[in-house]
């Protein structure tokens, strides 16, 4: 794993323990690198009213935006699962909002089983501003 990705892995692994998952016990940590190199992290936050929870990726994006950054250059998501856990559909769209198609998204497990895809591979046919433009 390259050094830049290794720093994301460390950040996501550390923050994952802070996840609030009392119902599923499925803790997820996310780390993203903004274009300026700053790393932002997020965790899943469950709610007893299940659909009201938030995903780790959304938390990391919110932290990035709150810090004045708007461009993602790399993403890493980690969970304690036998298979790498990919971002949900909503988070794929959220990540795509702030990423180019070639941005690397690494999905990994706490045991080191990982898979890396680009945003374009993860979300083909992404909905963009271009869909809203009148031609």
CSV table of N, CA and C in Angstrom, one decimal:
chain,number,residue,atom,x,y,z
A,1,UNK,N,0.9,-1.2,0.0
A,1,UNK,CA,0.0,0.0,0.0
A,1,UNK,C,0.9,1.2,0.0
A,2,UNK,N,0.7,2.2,-0.9
A,2,UNK,CA,1.5,3.4,-1.0
A,2,UNK,C,1.4,4.2,0.3
A,3,UNK,N,2.4,5.0,0.6
A,3,UNK,CA,2.4,5.8,1.8
A,3,UNK,C,1.2,6.7,2.0
A,4,UNK,N,0.7,7.3,0.9
A,4,UNK,CA,-0.4,8.2,1.1
A,4,UNK,C,-1.7,7.4,1.5
A,5,UNK,N,-1.8,6.2,0.8
A,5,UNK,CA,-2.9,5.3,1.2
A,5,UNK,C,-2.8,4.8,2.6
A,6,UNK,N,-1.5,4.5,3.0
A,6,UNK,CA,-1.3,4.0,4.3
A,6,UNK,C,-1.7,5.0,5.4
A,7,UNK,N,-1.5,6.3,5.1
A,7,UNK,CA,-1.9,7.3,6.1
A,7,UNK,C,-3.4,7.4,6.2
A,8,UNK,N,-4.1,7.1,5.1
A,8,UNK,CA,-5.6,7.1,5.1
A,8,UNK,C,-6.0,5.9,5.9
A,9,UNK,N,-5.3,4.7,5.7
A,9,UNK,CA,-5.7,3.5,6.5
A,9,UNK,C,-5.5,3.7,8.0
A,10,UNK,N,-4.5,4.3,8.4
A,10,UNK,CA,-4.3,4.6,9.8
A,10,UNK,C,-5.4,5.5,10.3
A,11,UNK,N,-5.7,6.6,9.6
A,11,UNK,CA,-6.7,7.5,10.1
A,11,UNK,C,-8.1,6.9,10.2
A,12,UNK,N,-8.4,6.1,9.2
A,12,UNK,CA,-9.7,5.4,9.2
A,12,UNK,C,-9.8,4.3,10.2
A,13,UNK,N,-8.7,3.6,10.4
A,13,UNK,CA,-8.7,2.6,11.4
A,13,UNK,C,-8.9,3.2,12.8
A,14,UNK,N,-8.2,4.2,13.1
A,14,UNK,CA,-8.2,4.9,14.4
A,14,UNK,C,-9.6,5.5,14.7
A,15,UNK,N,-10.2,6.1,13.7
A,15,UNK,CA,-11.5,6.8,13.9
A,15,UNK,C,-12.6,5.8,13.9
A,16,UNK,N,-12.5,4.6,13.3
A,16,UNK,CA,-13.6,3.6,13.3
A,16,UNK,C,-14.0,3.2,14.7
A,17,UNK,N,-13.1,3.2,15.6
A,17,UNK,CA,-13.4,2.8,17.0
A,17,UNK,C,-14.4,3.8,17.6
A,18,UNK,N,-14.5,5.0,17.1
A,18,UNK,CA,-15.4,6.1,17.6
A,18,UNK,C,-16.8,6.0,17.0
A,19,UNK,N,-17.0,5.1,16.1
A,19,UNK,CA,-18.4,4.9,15.5
A,19,UNK,C,-19.4,4.7,16.6
A,20,UNK,N,-20.6,5.2,16.3
A,20,UNK,CA,-21.7,5.0,17.2
A,20,UNK,C,-22.6,3.9,16.6
A,21,UNK,N,-22.5,2.7,16.9
A,21,UNK,CA,-23.2,1.6,16.3
A,21,UNK,C,-23.8,0.6,17.3
A,22,UNK,N,-24.6,1.1,18.3
A,22,UNK,CA,-25.1,0.3,19.3
A,22,UNK,C,-26.2,-0.8,18.9
A,23,UNK,N,-26.7,-0.6,17.7
A,23,UNK,CA,-27.8,-1.5,17.2
A,23,UNK,C,-27.2,-2.6,16.3
A,24,UNK,N,-26.3,-2.2,15.4
A,24,UNK,CA,-25.8,-3.2,14.5
A,24,UNK,C,-24.4,-3.7,15.0
A,25,UNK,N,-23.7,-3.0,15.8
A,25,UNK,CA,-22.3,-3.2,16.2
A,25,UNK,C,-21.4,-3.3,15.0
A,26,UNK,N,-21.8,-2.7,13.9
A,26,UNK,CA,-21.0,-2.7,12.6
A,26,UNK,C,-20.4,-1.3,12.5
A,27,UNK,N,-19.2,-1.1,13.0
A,27,UNK,CA,-18.5,0.1,13.0
A,27,UNK,C,-17.8,0.3,11.6
A,28,UNK,N,-17.9,1.5,11.1
A,28,UNK,CA,-17.3,1.9,9.8
A,28,UNK,C,-16.5,3.2,10.0
A,29,UNK,N,-15.3,3.2,9.5
A,29,UNK,CA,-14.5,4.4,9.5
A,29,UNK,C,-14.1,4.8,8.1
A,30,UNK,N,-14.1,6.1,7.8
A,30,UNK,CA,-13.8,6.6,6.5
A,30,UNK,C,-12.7,7.7,6.6
A,31,UNK,N,-11.8,7.7,5.7
A,31,UNK,CA,-10.8,8.8,5.7
A,31,UNK,C,-10.7,9.2,4.2
A,32,UNK,N,-10.7,10.5,4.0
A,32,UNK,CA,-10.5,11.0,2.6
A,32,UNK,C,-9.4,12.1,2.7
A,33,UNK,N,-8.7,12.2,1.6
A,33,UNK,CA,-7.7,13.2,1.4
A,33,UNK,C,-8.2,14.3,0.5
A,34,UNK,N,-8.2,15.5,1.0
A,34,UNK,CA,-8.6,16.6,0.2
A,34,UNK,C,-7.4,16.9,-0.8
A,35,UNK,N,-7.7,17.7,-1.8
A,35,UNK,CA,-6.8,18.1,-2.8
A,35,UNK,C,-5.5,18.7,-2.2
A,36,UNK,N,-5.6,19.4,-1.1
A,36,UNK,CA,-4.5,20.1,-0.5
A,36,UNK,C,-3.7,19.1,0.4
A,37,UNK,N,-4.1,17.8,0.5
A,37,UNK,CA,-3.4,16.8,1.3
A,37,UNK,C,-3.9,16.6,2.7
A,38,UNK,N,-4.8,17.4,3.1
A,38,UNK,CA,-5.4,17.3,4.5
A,38,UNK,C,-6.3,16.0,4.5
A,39,UNK,N,-6.2,15.3,5.6
A,39,UNK,CA,-7.1,14.1,5.8
A,39,UNK,C,-8.2,14.4,6.7
A,40,UNK,N,-9.4,14.0,6.2
A,40,UNK,CA,-10.7,14.2,7.0
A,40,UNK,C,-11.2,12.8,7.3
A,41,UNK,N,-11.8,12.6,8.4
A,41,UNK,CA,-12.3,11.3,8.8
A,41,UNK,C,-13.8,11.4,9.2
A,42,UNK,N,-14.5,10.3,9.2
A,42,UNK,CA,-15.8,10.2,9.6
A,42,UNK,C,-16.2,8.8,10.1
A,43,UNK,N,-17.2,8.6,10.8
A,43,UNK,CA,-17.7,7.3,11.3
A,43,UNK,C,-19.2,7.2,11.0
A,44,UNK,N,-19.7,6.0,11.0
A,44,UNK,CA,-21.1,5.8,11.0
A,44,UNK,C,-21.7,6.2,12.3
A,45,UNK,N,-22.9,6.8,12.3
A,45,UNK,CA,-23.6,7.1,13.5
A,45,UNK,C,-25.0,6.6,13.4
A,46,UNK,N,-25.3,5.6,14.1
A,46,UNK,CA,-26.7,4.9,14.0
A,46,UNK,C,-27.7,5.7,14.9
A,47,UNK,N,-28.9,5.5,14.6
A,47,UNK,CA,-30.0,6.1,15.4
A,47,UNK,C,-31.1,5.0,15.5
A,48,UNK,N,-31.8,5.0,16.7
A,48,UNK,CA,-32.8,4.0,16.9
A,48,UNK,C,-33.9,4.0,15.8
A,49,UNK,N,-34.1,5.1,15.2
A,49,UNK,CA,-34.9,5.2,14.0
A,49,UNK,C,-34.0,5.0,12.8
A,50,UNK,N,-33.8,3.7,12.4
A,50,UNK,CA,-32.7,3.3,11.5
A,50,UNK,C,-32.5,4.2,10.3
A,51,UNK,N,-33.4,4.6,9.6
A,51,UNK,CA,-33.0,5.4,8.4
A,51,UNK,C,-32.4,6.8,8.7
A,52,UNK,N,-32.4,7.2,10.0
A,52,UNK,CA,-31.9,8.5,10.4
A,52,UNK,C,-30.4,8.5,10.7
A,53,UNK,N,-29.8,7.4,10.6
A,53,UNK,CA,-28.3,7.3,10.8
A,53,UNK,C,-27.6,8.0,9.7
A,54,UNK,N,-26.3,8.1,9.9
A,54,UNK,CA,-25.4,8.7,8.9
A,54,UNK,C,-24.2,7.7,8.6
A,55,UNK,N,-23.7,7.8,7.4
A,55,UNK,CA,-22.6,7.0,7.0
A,55,UNK,C,-21.3,7.6,7.3
A,56,UNK,N,-20.2,6.8,7.4
A,56,UNK,CA,-18.9,7.3,7.7
A,56,UNK,C,-18.4,8.3,6.6
A,57,UNK,N,-18.7,7.9,5.4
A,57,UNK,CA,-18.2,8.7,4.2
A,57,UNK,C,-18.9,10.1,4.3
A,58,UNK,N,-20.2,10.1,4.6
A,58,UNK,CA,-20.9,11.4,4.7
A,58,UNK,C,-20.3,12.3,5.8
A,59,UNK,N,-19.9,11.7,6.9
A,59,UNK,CA,-19.2,12.4,8.0
A,59,UNK,C,-17.9,13.0,7.6
A,60,UNK,N,-17.1,12.2,6.9
A,60,UNK,CA,-15.8,12.7,6.4
A,60,UNK,C,-16.0,13.9,5.4
A,61,UNK,N,-17.0,13.7,4.5
A,61,UNK,CA,-17.2,14.8,3.5
A,61,UNK,C,-17.7,16.1,4.2
A,62,UNK,N,-18.6,15.9,5.2
A,62,UNK,CA,-19.0,17.1,6.0
A,62,UNK,C,-17.9,17.8,6.7
A,63,UNK,N,-16.9,17.1,7.3
A,63,UNK,CA,-15.8,17.7,7.9
A,63,UNK,C,-14.9,18.4,6.9
A,64,UNK,N,-14.8,17.8,5.7
A,64,UNK,CA,-14.0,18.5,4.6
A,64,UNK,C,-14.6,19.8,4.2
A,65,UNK,N,-15.9,19.8,4.0
A,65,UNK,CA,-16.6,21.0,3.6
A,65,UNK,C,-16.6,22.0,4.7
A,66,UNK,N,-16.7,21.6,5.9
A,66,UNK,CA,-16.7,22.6,7.0
A,66,UNK,C,-15.3,23.2,7.1
A,67,UNK,N,-14.3,22.5,6.7
A,67,UNK,CA,-12.9,23.1,6.7
A,67,UNK,C,-12.6,24.0,5.5
A,68,UNK,N,-13.6,24.1,4.6
A,68,UNK,CA,-13.4,24.9,3.4
A,68,UNK,C,-12.8,24.2,2.2
A,69,UNK,N,-12.7,22.9,2.2
A,69,UNK,CA,-12.2,22.1,1.1
A,69,UNK,C,-13.4,21.6,0.3
A,70,UNK,N,-13.2,21.4,-1.0
A,70,UNK,CA,-14.3,20.9,-1.9
A,70,UNK,C,-13.8,19.8,-2.8
A,71,UNK,N,-12.6,19.4,-2.8
A,71,UNK,CA,-12.1,18.4,-3.8
A,71,UNK,C,-11.4,17.2,-3.1
A,72,UNK,N,-11.9,16.0,-3.4
A,72,UNK,CA,-11.3,14.8,-2.8
A,72,UNK,C,-10.3,14.2,-3.8
A,73,UNK,N,-9.2,13.8,-3.3
A,73,UNK,CA,-8.1,13.2,-4.1
A,73,UNK,C,-8.0,11.7,-3.8
A,74,UNK,N,-8.5,11.2,-2.7
A,74,UNK,CA,-8.4,9.7,-2.4
A,74,UNK,C,-9.3,9.4,-1.2
A,75,UNK,N,-9.9,8.2,-1.2
A,75,UNK,CA,-10.8,7.8,-0.2
A,75,UNK,C,-10.4,6.4,0.3
A,76,UNK,N,-10.7,6.1,1.6
A,76,UNK,CA,-10.5,4.8,2.2
A,76,UNK,C,-11.6,4.5,3.2
A,77,UNK,N,-12.2,3.4,3.1
A,77,UNK,CA,-13.3,3.0,4.0
A,77,UNK,C,-12.9,1.6,4.6
A,78,UNK,N,-13.1,1.5,5.9
A,78,UNK,CA,-12.7,0.3,6.6
A,78,UNK,C,-13.9,-0.2,7.5
A,79,UNK,N,-14.1,-1.5,7.6
A,79,UNK,CA,-15.1,-2.1,8.5
A,79,UNK,C,-14.6,-3.5,8.9
A,80,UNK,N,-15.1,-4.0,10.0
A,80,UNK,CA,-14.8,-5.4,10.4
A,80,UNK,C,-15.8,-6.3,9.7
A,81,UNK,N,-15.4,-6.8,8.6
A,81,UNK,CA,-16.3,-7.6,7.7
A,81,UNK,C,-15.4,-8.6,7.0
A,82,UNK,N,-15.9,-9.7,6.6
A,82,UNK,CA,-15.1,-10.7,5.8
A,82,UNK,C,-14.7,-10.2,4.4
A,83,UNK,N,-15.5,-9.3,3.9
A,83,UNK,CA,-15.3,-8.7,2.5
A,83,UNK,C,-15.2,-7.2,2.6
A,84,UNK,N,-14.4,-6.6,1.7
A,84,UNK,CA,-14.4,-5.1,1.7
A,84,UNK,C,-15.8,-4.5,1.6
A,85,UNK,N,-16.1,-3.5,2.4
A,85,UNK,CA,-17.4,-2.9,2.3
A,85,UNK,C,-17.3,-1.7,1.4
A,86,UNK,N,-18.1,-1.7,0.4
A,86,UNK,CA,-18.2,-0.5,-0.5
A,86,UNK,C,-19.1,0.6,0.1
A,87,UNK,N,-18.9,1.8,-0.3
A,87,UNK,CA,-19.9,2.9,0.1
A,87,UNK,C,-21.3,2.5,-0.5
A,88,UNK,N,-22.3,2.9,0.3
A,88,UNK,CA,-23.7,2.7,-0.2
A,88,UNK,C,-23.9,3.6,-1.4
A,89,UNK,N,-25.0,3.4,-2.0
A,89,UNK,CA,-25.3,4.2,-3.2
A,89,UNK,C,-25.4,5.7,-3.0
A,90,UNK,N,-26.0,6.1,-1.9
A,90,UNK,CA,-26.0,7.5,-1.6
A,90,UNK,C,-24.6,8.1,-1.3
A,91,UNK,N,-23.8,7.3,-0.7
A,91,UNK,CA,-22.4,7.8,-0.4
A,91,UNK,C,-21.6,7.8,-1.7
A,92,UNK,N,-21.9,6.9,-2.6
A,92,UNK,CA,-21.2,6.9,-3.9
A,92,UNK,C,-21.5,8.3,-4.6
A,93,UNK,N,-22.7,8.6,-4.6
A,93,UNK,CA,-23.1,9.9,-5.2
A,93,UNK,C,-22.5,11.1,-4.5
A,94,UNK,N,-22.5,11.0,-3.2
A,94,UNK,CA,-21.9,12.1,-2.4
A,94,UNK,C,-20.4,12.2,-2.7
A,95,UNK,N,-19.7,11.1,-2.7
A,95,UNK,CA,-18.3,11.1,-3.0
A,95,UNK,C,-18.0,11.7,-4.4
A,96,UNK,N,-18.9,11.2,-5.4
A,96,UNK,CA,-18.7,11.7,-6.8
A,96,UNK,C,-18.9,13.2,-6.9
A,97,UNK,N,-19.7,13.8,-6.0
A,97,UNK,CA,-19.9,15.2,-6.1
A,97,UNK,C,-18.6,16.0,-5.9
A,98,UNK,N,-17.7,15.4,-5.2
A,98,UNK,CA,-16.5,16.1,-4.9
A,98,UNK,C,-15.2,15.4,-5.4
A,99,UNK,N,-15.4,14.5,-6.3
A,99,UNK,CA,-14.3,13.7,-6.9
A,99,UNK,C,-14.3,13.7,-8.4
A,100,UNK,N,-13.1,13.5,-9.0
A,100,UNK,CA,-13.0,13.2,-10.4
A,100,UNK,C,-13.2,11.7,-10.5
A,101,UNK,N,-13.4,11.2,-11.7
A,101,UNK,CA,-13.7,9.8,-12.0
A,101,UNK,C,-12.5,8.9,-11.7
A,102,UNK,N,-11.3,9.5,-11.8
A,102,UNK,CA,-10.1,8.7,-11.5
A,102,UNK,C,-9.6,8.6,-10.0
A,103,UNK,N,-10.4,9.3,-9.1
A,103,UNK,CA,-10.1,9.2,-7.7
A,103,UNK,C,-10.2,7.8,-7.2
A,104,UNK,N,-9.2,7.4,-6.5
A,104,UNK,CA,-9.0,6.0,-6.0
A,104,UNK,C,-9.9,5.9,-4.7
A,105,UNK,N,-10.7,4.8,-4.6
A,105,UNK,CA,-11.5,4.5,-3.5
A,105,UNK,C,-11.0,3.1,-3.0
A,106,UNK,N,-10.4,3.0,-1.8
A,106,UNK,CA,-10.0,1.8,-1.3
A,106,UNK,C,-11.0,1.3,-0.2
A,107,UNK,N,-11.4,0.1,-0.4
A,107,UNK,CA,-12.3,-0.5,0.6
A,107,UNK,C,-11.6,-1.7,1.3
A,108,UNK,N,-11.5,-1.7,2.6
A,108,UNK,CA,-10.7,-2.7,3.3
A,108,UNK,C,-11.4,-3.2,4.5
A,109,UNK,N,-10.9,-4.3,5.0
A,109,UNK,CA,-11.4,-4.9,6.2
A,109,UNK,C,-10.4,-4.7,7.3
A,110,UNK,N,-10.8,-5.0,8.5
A,110,UNK,CA,-9.8,-4.9,9.6
A,110,UNK,C,-8.8,-5.9,9.5
A,111,UNK,N,-9.0,-7.0,8.8
A,111,UNK,CA,-8.1,-8.1,8.6
A,111,UNK,C,-7.2,-7.8,7.4
A,112,UNK,N,-7.4,-6.7,6.6
A,112,UNK,CA,-6.5,-6.4,5.5
A,112,UNK,C,-6.9,-6.9,4.1
A,113,UNK,N,-8.1,-7.4,4.0
A,113,UNK,CA,-8.7,-7.8,2.7
A,113,UNK,C,-9.1,-6.5,2.1
A,114,UNK,N,-8.5,-6.1,1.0
A,114,UNK,CA,-8.9,-4.8,0.4
A,114,UNK,C,-9.1,-4.9,-1.1
A,115,UNK,N,-9.9,-3.9,-1.6
A,115,UNK,CA,-10.2,-3.7,-3.0
A,115,UNK,C,-10.1,-2.3,-3.3
A,116,UNK,N,-9.5,-1.9,-4.4
A,116,UNK,CA,-9.5,-0.5,-4.8
A,116,UNK,C,-10.1,-0.3,-6.2
A,117,UNK,N,-10.9,0.7,-6.3
A,117,UNK,CA,-11.6,1.0,-7.5
A,117,UNK,C,-11.5,2.5,-7.7
A,118,UNK,N,-11.8,3.0,-8.9
A,118,UNK,CA,-11.9,4.4,-9.2
A,118,UNK,C,-13.3,4.8,-9.0
A,119,UNK,N,-13.6,6.1,-8.8
A,119,UNK,CA,-14.9,6.6,-8.6
A,119,UNK,C,-15.8,6.2,-9.9
A,120,UNK,N,-15.2,6.3,-11.0
A,120,UNK,CA,-15.9,5.9,-12.3
A,120,UNK,C,-16.3,4.4,-12.3
A,121,UNK,N,-15.4,3.6,-11.7
A,121,UNK,CA,-15.8,2.2,-11.6
A,121,UNK,C,-16.8,1.9,-10.6
A,122,UNK,N,-16.7,2.7,-9.5
A,122,UNK,CA,-17.6,2.5,-8.4
A,122,UNK,C,-19.0,3.1,-8.7
A,123,UNK,N,-19.1,4.1,-9.5
A,123,UNK,CA,-20.4,4.7,-9.8
A,123,UNK,C,-20.4,5.1,-11.3
A,124,UNK,N,-20.6,4.1,-12.2
A,124,UNK,CA,-20.7,4.4,-13.6
A,124,UNK,C,-22.1,5.1,-13.8
A,125,UNK,N,-22.1,6.0,-14.8
A,125,UNK,CA,-23.3,6.7,-15.1
A,125,UNK,C,-23.7,7.7,-14.0
A,126,UNK,N,-22.7,8.3,-13.3
A,126,UNK,CA,-22.9,9.2,-12.2
A,126,UNK,C,-23.8,10.4,-12.7
A,127,UNK,N,-24.7,10.8,-11.8
A,127,UNK,CA,-25.6,12.0,-12.0
A,127,UNK,C,-24.8,13.2,-11.7
A,128,UNK,N,-24.6,14.1,-12.7
A,128,UNK,CA,-23.8,15.3,-12.5
A,128,UNK,C,-24.6,16.6,-12.8
A,129,UNK,N,-24.0,17.7,-12.6
A,129,UNK,CA,-24.5,19.0,-12.9
A,129,UNK,C,-24.9,19.1,-14.4
A,130,UNK,N,-24.2,18.4,-15.3
A,130,UNK,CA,-24.5,18.4,-16.7
A,130,UNK,C,-25.9,17.9,-17.0
A,131,UNK,N,-26.4,17.0,-16.1
A,131,UNK,CA,-27.8,16.5,-16.3
A,131,UNK,C,-28.8,17.6,-16.0
A,132,UNK,N,-28.5,18.6,-15.3
A,132,UNK,CA,-29.4,19.7,-15.0
A,132,UNK,C,-29.3,20.9,-16.0
A,133,UNK,N,-28.3,20.9,-16.8
A,133,UNK,CA,-28.1,21.9,-17.8
A,133,UNK,C,-29.1,21.8,-19.0
A,134,UNK,N,-29.8,22.9,-19.3
A,134,UNK,CA,-30.7,22.9,-20.5
A,134,UNK,C,-29.8,23.1,-21.7
A,135,UNK,N,-30.0,22.2,-22.7
A,135,UNK,CA,-29.2,22.3,-24.0
A,135,UNK,C,-30.0,22.9,-25.1
